[in-house]
Short mmCIF file of C-alpha atoms and ligand atoms in Angstrom, two decimals:
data_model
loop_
_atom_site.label_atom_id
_atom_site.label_comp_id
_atom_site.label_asym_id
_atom_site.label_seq_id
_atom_site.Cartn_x
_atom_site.Cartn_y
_atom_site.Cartn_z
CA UNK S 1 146.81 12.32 65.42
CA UNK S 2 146.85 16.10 66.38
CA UNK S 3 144.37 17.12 69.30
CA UNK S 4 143.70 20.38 69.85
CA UNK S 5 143.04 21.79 73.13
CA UNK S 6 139.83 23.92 73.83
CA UNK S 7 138.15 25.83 76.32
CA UNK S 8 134.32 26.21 76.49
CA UNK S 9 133.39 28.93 78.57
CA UNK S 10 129.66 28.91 78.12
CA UNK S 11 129.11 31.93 80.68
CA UNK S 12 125.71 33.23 81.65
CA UNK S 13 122.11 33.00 79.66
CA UNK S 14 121.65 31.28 76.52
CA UNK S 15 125.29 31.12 76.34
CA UNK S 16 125.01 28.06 78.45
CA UNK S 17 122.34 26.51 75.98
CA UNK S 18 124.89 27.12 73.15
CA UNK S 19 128.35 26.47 73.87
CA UNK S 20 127.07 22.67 74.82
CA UNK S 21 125.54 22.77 71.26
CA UNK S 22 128.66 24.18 70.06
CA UNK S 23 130.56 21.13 71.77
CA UNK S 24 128.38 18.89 70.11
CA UNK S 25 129.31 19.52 66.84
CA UNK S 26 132.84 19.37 67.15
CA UNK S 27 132.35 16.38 68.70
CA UNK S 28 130.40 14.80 65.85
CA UNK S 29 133.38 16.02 63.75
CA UNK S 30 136.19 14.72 65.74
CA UNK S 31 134.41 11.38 65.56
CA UNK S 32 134.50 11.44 61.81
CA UNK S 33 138.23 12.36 61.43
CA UNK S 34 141.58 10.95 61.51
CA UNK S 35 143.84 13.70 61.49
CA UNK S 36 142.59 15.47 64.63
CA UNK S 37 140.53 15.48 67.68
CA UNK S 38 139.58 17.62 70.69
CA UNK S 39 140.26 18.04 74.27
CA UNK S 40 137.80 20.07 75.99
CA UNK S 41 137.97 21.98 79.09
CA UNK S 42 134.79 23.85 80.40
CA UNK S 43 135.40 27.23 82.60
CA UNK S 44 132.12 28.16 84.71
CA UNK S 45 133.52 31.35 84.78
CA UNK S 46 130.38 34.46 83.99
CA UNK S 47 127.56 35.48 86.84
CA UNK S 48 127.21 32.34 89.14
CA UNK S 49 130.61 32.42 89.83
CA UNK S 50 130.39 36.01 90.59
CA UNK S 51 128.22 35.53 92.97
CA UNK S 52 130.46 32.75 94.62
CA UNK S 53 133.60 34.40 94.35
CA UNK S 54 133.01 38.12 93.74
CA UNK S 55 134.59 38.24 90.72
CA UNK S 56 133.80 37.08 87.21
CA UNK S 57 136.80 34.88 86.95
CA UNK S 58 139.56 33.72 88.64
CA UNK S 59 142.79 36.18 88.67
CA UNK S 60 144.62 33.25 87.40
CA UNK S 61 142.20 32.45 84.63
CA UNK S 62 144.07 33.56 82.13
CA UNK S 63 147.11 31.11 82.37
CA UNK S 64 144.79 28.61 82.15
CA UNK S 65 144.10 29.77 78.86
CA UNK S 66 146.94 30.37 77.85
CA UNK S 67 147.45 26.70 77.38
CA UNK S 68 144.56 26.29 75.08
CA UNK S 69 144.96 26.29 71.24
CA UNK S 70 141.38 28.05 70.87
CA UNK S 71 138.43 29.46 73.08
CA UNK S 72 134.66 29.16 72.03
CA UNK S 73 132.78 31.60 74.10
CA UNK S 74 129.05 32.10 75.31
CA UNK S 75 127.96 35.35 76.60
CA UNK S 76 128.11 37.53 79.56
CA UNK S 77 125.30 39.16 80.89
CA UNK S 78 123.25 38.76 84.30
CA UNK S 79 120.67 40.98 85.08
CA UNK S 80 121.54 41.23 88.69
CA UNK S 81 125.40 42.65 88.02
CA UNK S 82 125.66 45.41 86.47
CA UNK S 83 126.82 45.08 82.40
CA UNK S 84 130.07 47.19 82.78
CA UNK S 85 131.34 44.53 85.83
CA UNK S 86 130.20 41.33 83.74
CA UNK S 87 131.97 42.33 80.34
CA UNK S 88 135.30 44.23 82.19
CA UNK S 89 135.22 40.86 84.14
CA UNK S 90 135.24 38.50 81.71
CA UNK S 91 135.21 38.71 77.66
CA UNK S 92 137.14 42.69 77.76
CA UNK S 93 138.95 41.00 80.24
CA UNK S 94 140.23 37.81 77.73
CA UNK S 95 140.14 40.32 74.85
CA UNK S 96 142.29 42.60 76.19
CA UNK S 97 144.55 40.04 78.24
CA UNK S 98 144.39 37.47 75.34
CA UNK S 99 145.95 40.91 73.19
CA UNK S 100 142.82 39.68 70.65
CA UNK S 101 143.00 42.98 69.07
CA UNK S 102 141.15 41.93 65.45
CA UNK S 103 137.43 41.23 66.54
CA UNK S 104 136.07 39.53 63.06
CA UNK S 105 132.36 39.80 62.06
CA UNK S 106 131.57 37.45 58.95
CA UNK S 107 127.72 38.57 58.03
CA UNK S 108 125.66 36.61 55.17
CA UNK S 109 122.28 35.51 54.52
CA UNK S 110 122.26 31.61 54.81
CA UNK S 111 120.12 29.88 52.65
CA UNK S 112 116.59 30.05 53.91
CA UNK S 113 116.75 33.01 55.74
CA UNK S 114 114.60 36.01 55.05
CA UNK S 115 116.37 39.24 55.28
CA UNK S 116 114.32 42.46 56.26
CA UNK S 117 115.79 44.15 53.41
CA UNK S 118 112.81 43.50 50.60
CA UNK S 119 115.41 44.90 47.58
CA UNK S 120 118.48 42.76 48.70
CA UNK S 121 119.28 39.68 46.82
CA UNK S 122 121.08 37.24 49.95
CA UNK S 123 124.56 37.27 47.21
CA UNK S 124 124.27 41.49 47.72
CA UNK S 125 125.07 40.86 51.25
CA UNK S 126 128.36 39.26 51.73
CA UNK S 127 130.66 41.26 54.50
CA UNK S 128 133.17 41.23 56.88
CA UNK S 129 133.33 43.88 59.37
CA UNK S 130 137.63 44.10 61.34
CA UNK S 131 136.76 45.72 64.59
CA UNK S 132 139.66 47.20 66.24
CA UNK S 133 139.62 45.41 69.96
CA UNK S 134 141.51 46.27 72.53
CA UNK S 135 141.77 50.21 72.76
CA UNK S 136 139.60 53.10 71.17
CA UNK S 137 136.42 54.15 72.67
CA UNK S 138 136.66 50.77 74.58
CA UNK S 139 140.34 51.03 76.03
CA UNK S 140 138.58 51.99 79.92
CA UNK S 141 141.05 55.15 80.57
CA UNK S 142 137.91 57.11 82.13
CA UNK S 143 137.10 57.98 85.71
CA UNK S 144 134.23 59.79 87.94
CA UNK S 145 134.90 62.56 90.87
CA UNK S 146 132.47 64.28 93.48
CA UNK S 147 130.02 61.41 92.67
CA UNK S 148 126.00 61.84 93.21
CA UNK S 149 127.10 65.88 93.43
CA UNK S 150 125.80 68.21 91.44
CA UNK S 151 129.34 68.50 90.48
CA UNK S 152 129.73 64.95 89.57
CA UNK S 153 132.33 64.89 86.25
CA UNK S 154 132.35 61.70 84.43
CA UNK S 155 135.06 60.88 81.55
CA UNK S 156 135.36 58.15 79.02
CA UNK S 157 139.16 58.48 76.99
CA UNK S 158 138.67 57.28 73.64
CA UNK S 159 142.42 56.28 73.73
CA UNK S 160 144.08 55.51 70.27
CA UNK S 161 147.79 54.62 69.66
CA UNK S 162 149.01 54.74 66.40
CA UNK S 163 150.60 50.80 66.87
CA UNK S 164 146.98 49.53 67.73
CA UNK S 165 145.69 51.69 64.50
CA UNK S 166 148.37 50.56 62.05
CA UNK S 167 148.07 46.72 63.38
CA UNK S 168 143.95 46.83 63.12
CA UNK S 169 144.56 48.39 59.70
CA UNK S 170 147.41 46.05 58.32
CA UNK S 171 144.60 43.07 59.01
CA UNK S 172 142.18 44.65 57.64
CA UNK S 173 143.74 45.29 54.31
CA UNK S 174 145.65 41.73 54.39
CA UNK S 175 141.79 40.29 55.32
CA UNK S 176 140.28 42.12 52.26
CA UNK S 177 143.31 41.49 49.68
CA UNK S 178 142.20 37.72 50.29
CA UNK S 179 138.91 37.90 49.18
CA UNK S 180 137.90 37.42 45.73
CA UNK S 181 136.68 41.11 45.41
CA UNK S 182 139.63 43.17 47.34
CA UNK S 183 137.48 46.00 48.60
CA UNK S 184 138.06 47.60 51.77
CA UNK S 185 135.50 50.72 53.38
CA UNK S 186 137.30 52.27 56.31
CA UNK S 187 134.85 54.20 58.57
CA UNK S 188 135.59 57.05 60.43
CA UNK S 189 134.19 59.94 62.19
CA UNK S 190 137.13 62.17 61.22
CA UNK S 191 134.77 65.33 60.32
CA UNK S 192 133.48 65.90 63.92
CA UNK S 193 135.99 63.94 65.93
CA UNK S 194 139.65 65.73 64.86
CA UNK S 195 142.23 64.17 66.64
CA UNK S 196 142.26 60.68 67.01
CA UNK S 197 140.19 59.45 64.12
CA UNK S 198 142.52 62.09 61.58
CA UNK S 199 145.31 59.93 62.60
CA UNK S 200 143.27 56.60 62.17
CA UNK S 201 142.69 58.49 58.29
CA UNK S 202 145.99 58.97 57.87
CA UNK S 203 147.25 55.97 59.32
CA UNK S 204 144.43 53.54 56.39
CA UNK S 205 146.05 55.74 53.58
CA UNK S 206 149.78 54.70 54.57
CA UNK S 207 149.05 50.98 55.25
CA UNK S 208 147.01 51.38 51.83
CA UNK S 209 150.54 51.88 49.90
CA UNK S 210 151.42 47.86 51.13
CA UNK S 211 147.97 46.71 49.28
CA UNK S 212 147.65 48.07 45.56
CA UNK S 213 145.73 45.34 44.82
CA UNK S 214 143.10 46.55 47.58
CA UNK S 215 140.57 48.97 46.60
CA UNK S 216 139.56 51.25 49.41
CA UNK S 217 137.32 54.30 50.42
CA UNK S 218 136.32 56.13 53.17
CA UNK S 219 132.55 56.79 54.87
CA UNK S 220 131.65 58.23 57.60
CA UNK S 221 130.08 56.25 60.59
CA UNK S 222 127.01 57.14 60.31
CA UNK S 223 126.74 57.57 56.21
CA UNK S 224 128.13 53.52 56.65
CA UNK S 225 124.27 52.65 58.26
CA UNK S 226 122.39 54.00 55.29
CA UNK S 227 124.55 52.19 52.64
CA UNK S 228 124.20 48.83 54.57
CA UNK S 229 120.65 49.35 54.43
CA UNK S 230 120.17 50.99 50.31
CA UNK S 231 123.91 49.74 48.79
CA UNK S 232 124.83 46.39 50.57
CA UNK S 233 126.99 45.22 47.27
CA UNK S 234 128.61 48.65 47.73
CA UNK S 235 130.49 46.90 50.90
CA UNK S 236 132.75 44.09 51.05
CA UNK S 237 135.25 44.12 53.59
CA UNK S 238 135.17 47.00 56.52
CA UNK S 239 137.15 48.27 59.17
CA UNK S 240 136.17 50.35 62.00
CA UNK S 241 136.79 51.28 65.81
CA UNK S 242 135.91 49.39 68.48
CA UNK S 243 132.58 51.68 69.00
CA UNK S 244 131.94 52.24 65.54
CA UNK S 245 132.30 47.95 64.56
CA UNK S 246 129.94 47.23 67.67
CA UNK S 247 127.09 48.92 66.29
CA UNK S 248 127.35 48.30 62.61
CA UNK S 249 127.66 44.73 63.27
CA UNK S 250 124.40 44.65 65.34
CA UNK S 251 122.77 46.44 62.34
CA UNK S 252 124.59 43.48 59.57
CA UNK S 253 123.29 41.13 61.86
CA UNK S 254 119.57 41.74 61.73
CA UNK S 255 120.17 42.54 58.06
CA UNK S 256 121.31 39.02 57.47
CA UNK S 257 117.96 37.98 59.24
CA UNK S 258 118.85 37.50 63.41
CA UNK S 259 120.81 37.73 66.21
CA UNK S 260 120.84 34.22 66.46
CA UNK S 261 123.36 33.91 63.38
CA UNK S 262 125.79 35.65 63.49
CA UNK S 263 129.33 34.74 64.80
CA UNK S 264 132.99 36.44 65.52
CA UNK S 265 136.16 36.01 66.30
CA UNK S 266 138.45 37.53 68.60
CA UNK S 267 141.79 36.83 66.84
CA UNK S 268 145.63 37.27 67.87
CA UNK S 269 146.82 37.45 64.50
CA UNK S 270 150.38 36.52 65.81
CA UNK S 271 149.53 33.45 67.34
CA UNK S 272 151.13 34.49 70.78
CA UNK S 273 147.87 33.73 72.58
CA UNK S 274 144.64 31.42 71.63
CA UNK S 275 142.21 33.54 69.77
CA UNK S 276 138.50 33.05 70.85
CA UNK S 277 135.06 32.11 69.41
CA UNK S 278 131.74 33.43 69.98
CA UNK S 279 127.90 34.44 68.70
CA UNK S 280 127.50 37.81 68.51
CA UNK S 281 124.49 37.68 70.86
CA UNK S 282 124.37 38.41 74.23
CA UNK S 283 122.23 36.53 77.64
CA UNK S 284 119.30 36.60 76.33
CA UNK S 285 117.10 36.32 79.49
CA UNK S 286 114.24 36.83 77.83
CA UNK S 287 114.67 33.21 75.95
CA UNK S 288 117.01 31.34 78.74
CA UNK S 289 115.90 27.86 79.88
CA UNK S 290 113.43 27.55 76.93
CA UNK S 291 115.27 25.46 74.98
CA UNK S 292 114.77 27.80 71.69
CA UNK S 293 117.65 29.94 71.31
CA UNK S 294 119.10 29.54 67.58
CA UNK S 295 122.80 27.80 68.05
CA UNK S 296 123.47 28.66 64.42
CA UNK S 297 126.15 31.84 65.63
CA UNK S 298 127.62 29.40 67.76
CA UNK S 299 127.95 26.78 64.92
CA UNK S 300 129.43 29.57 62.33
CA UNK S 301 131.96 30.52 65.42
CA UNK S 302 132.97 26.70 65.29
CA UNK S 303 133.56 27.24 61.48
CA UNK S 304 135.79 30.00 62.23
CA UNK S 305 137.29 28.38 64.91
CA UNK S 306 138.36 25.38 62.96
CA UNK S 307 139.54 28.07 60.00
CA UNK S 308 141.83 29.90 62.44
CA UNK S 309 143.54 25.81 63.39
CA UNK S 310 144.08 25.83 59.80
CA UNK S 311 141.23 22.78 59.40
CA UNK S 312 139.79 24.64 56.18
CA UNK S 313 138.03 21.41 54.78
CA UNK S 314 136.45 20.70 58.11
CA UNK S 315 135.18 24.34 58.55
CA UNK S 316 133.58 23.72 54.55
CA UNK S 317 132.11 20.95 56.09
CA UNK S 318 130.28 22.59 59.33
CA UNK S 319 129.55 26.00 57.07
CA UNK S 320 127.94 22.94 54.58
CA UNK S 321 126.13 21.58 57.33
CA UNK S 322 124.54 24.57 58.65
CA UNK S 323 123.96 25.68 55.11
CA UNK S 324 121.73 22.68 54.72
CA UNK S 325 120.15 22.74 58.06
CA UNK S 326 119.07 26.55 57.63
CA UNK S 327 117.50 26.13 54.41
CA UNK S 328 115.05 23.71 55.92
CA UNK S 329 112.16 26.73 57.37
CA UNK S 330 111.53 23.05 59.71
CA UNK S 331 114.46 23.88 61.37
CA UNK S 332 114.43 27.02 62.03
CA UNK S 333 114.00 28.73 65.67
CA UNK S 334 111.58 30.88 66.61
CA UNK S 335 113.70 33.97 66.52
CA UNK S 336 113.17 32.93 62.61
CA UNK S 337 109.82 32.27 62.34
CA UNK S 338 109.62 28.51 63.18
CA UNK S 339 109.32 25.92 65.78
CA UNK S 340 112.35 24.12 66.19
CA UNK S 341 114.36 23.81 69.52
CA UNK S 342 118.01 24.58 69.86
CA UNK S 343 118.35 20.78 70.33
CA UNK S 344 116.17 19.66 66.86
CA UNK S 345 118.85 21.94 65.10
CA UNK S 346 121.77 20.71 66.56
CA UNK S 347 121.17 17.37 66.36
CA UNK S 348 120.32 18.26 62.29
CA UNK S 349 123.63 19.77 61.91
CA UNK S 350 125.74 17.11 63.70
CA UNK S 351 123.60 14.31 61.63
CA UNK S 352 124.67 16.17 57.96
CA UNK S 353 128.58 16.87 59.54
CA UNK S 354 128.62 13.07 60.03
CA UNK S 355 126.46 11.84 56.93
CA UNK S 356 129.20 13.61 54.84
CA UNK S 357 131.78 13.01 57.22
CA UNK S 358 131.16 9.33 55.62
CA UNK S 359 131.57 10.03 51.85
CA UNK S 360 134.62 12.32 53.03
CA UNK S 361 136.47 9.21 54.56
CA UNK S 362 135.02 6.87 52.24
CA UNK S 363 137.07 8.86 49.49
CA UNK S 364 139.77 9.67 51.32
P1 LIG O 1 123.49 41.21 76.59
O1 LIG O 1 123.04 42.27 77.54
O2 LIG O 1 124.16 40.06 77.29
O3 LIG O 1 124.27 41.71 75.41
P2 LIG O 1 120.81 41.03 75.52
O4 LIG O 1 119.85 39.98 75.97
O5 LIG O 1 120.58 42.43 75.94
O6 LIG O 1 122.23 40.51 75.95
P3 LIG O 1 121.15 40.00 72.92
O7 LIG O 1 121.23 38.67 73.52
O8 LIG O 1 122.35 40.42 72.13
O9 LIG O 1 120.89 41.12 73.97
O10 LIG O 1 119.91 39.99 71.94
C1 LIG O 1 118.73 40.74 72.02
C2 LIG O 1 117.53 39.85 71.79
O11 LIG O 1 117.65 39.09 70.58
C3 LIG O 1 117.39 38.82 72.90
O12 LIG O 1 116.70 39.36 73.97
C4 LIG O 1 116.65 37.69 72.21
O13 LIG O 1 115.27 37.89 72.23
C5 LIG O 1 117.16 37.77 70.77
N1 LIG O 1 118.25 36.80 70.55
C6 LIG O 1 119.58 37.03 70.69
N2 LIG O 1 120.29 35.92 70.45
C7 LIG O 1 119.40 34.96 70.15
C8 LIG O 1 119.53 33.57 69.82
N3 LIG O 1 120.72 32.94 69.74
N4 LIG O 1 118.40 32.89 69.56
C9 LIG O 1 117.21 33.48 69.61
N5 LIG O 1 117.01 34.78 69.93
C10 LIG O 1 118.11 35.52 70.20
#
């Protein structure tokens, strides 16, 4: 029996509500299989540990990833360190280190969920955003001089090589070719911004000659907002910079109804170094310790998770799970309207991974 080896690292907030939940599931799924299983190890890496050490992780953490065949990640955020030393610390940190350089947004509406867009049938919606992850406006070449002076200068590089482009781009179009409608929208900013993003235009129509199978077209960044919102069957598959991806998938996440849903990856398409797991959300103060914070982005990350070990029909399982378990309105969190705790859900979605867990080994 295979067992795959993975690292929770729950970090700060509702993160450490989740990734627990997260575990749970896999571990109702392990139980019910007989090809694989899991060996966990937890990291209490985030803002406790800052506060210990002085840093957000160890400066060996990273070996001990290395080890690991897959990451599932919480959040950092603590609203006593400042945001740029809690995500440099840690996730940028295993991002960059990890070389995750294809950050993958699925977005959907789930059954049961109530979009905010009233003319938006939940099959209109159905995208993936590829956000380039490791360099752009992201990549940290910046610096301050003569600070708290009225001189003070301040610069942010939005650094782009044309080896991180072509990679983010190659995935992008290899991502869309395998879905069943091959259409790619590559955003850009390339009429204000005339450098950097010309080259990342040039750069999609060259890696568009591998994929003639792969529709494709252009929008601008901020065109790309107003045709989630009026066209969302105009959009399939989408790539964009590091900036550009973090803020149109916080808009395809509320779209597709909360937060609370929506999950990524952080993918080494090579394989050279475990790719990683995680909700899109952040901390979450405002909700820690109440026991009500929606686990279903952490359950889709386990989906994708399993998907990127090449464990397809256990990921249909899970995605079935959830399916089921979100299109109950009794289950749903408050973030969606309802009642339910994080732990009424998760216990749902473990109890429908194992009821068909059964008929699965029953006819196997
Ligand atoms: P950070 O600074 O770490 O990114 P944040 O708290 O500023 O985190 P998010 O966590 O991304 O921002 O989300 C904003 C709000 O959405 C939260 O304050 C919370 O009210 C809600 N929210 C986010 N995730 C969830 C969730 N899983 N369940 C319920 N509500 C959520």
């Amino acid at each position: 029996m295979k067992t795959y080896r993975i690292a929770t690292i729950p970090g700060d907030g509702i993160g450490k509500e989740v990734i627990p939940a997260g575990r749970q599931v896999l571990e109702a799924l392990a139980l019910s299989e007989r090809s694989f299983t899991f060996e966990f190890e937890n990291f209490d890496w985030g803002g406790d540990y800052f506060r210990q050490h002085g840093m957000m992780m160890p400066v060996d953490g990273l070996d001990a990833l290395l080890k690991k065949d897959a990451i599932l990640f919480g959040s950092a955020g603590d609203p006593d360190i400042p945001d740029h030393i809690t995500l440099w610390g840690l996730r940028l940190k295993i991002c960059q280190g990890l070389d995750q350089y294809a950050n993958v947004r699925p977005t959907r509406i789930l059954p049961g969920i109530d979009g905010p867009l009233k003319r938006c049938k939940s099959e209109d919606l159905n995208w993936v955003i590829v956000r380039e992850n490791t360099e752009g406006e992201y990549s940290g070449v910046g610096g301050r001089m003569h600070q708290g002076h009225p001189i003070e200068v301040a610069t942010d590089l939005s650094l782009m090589t044309r080896a991180g482009v072509e990679r983010i781009h190659r995935y992008a179009f290899r991502l869309a070719q395998s879905r069943p409608r091959k259409l790619l929208t590559v955003i850009t900013k390339s009429n204000a911004q005339r450098h950097a993003m010309v080259m990342w235009d040039e750069i999609a129509a060259q890696v568009a000659k591998e994929f003639p199978d792969v529709k494709w077209d252009k929008e601008l960044v901020d065109a790309a907002t107003a045709r989630m919102v009026n066209r969302p069957a105009s959009l399939d598959t989408i790539v964009a910079t590091n900036l550009h991806a973090d803020i149109l998938s916080d808009l395809a996440a509320a779209l597709a109804g909360s937060m609370g849903i929506a999950p990524t990856g952080n993918i080494n398409p090579e394989r050279l170094y475990p790719s990683m797991f995680e909700p899109i959300h952040g901390s979450a103060f405002d909700i820690m310790g109440k026991g009500v914070a929606n686990p279903v982005g952490t359950f889709w990350s386990v989906v994708m998770l399993l998907e990127h070990l090449g464990e397809f029909e256990a990921a249909a399982r899970v995605m079935q799970a959830i399916e089921h378990v979100t299109a109950n309105p009794a289950l749903h969190t408050p973030d969606l309207g309802g009642t339910a705790t994080t732990a009424e859900v998760t216990a749902a979605v473990c109890a429908q991974v194992t009821s068909t867990a059964k008929s699965h080994l029953t006819v196997a």
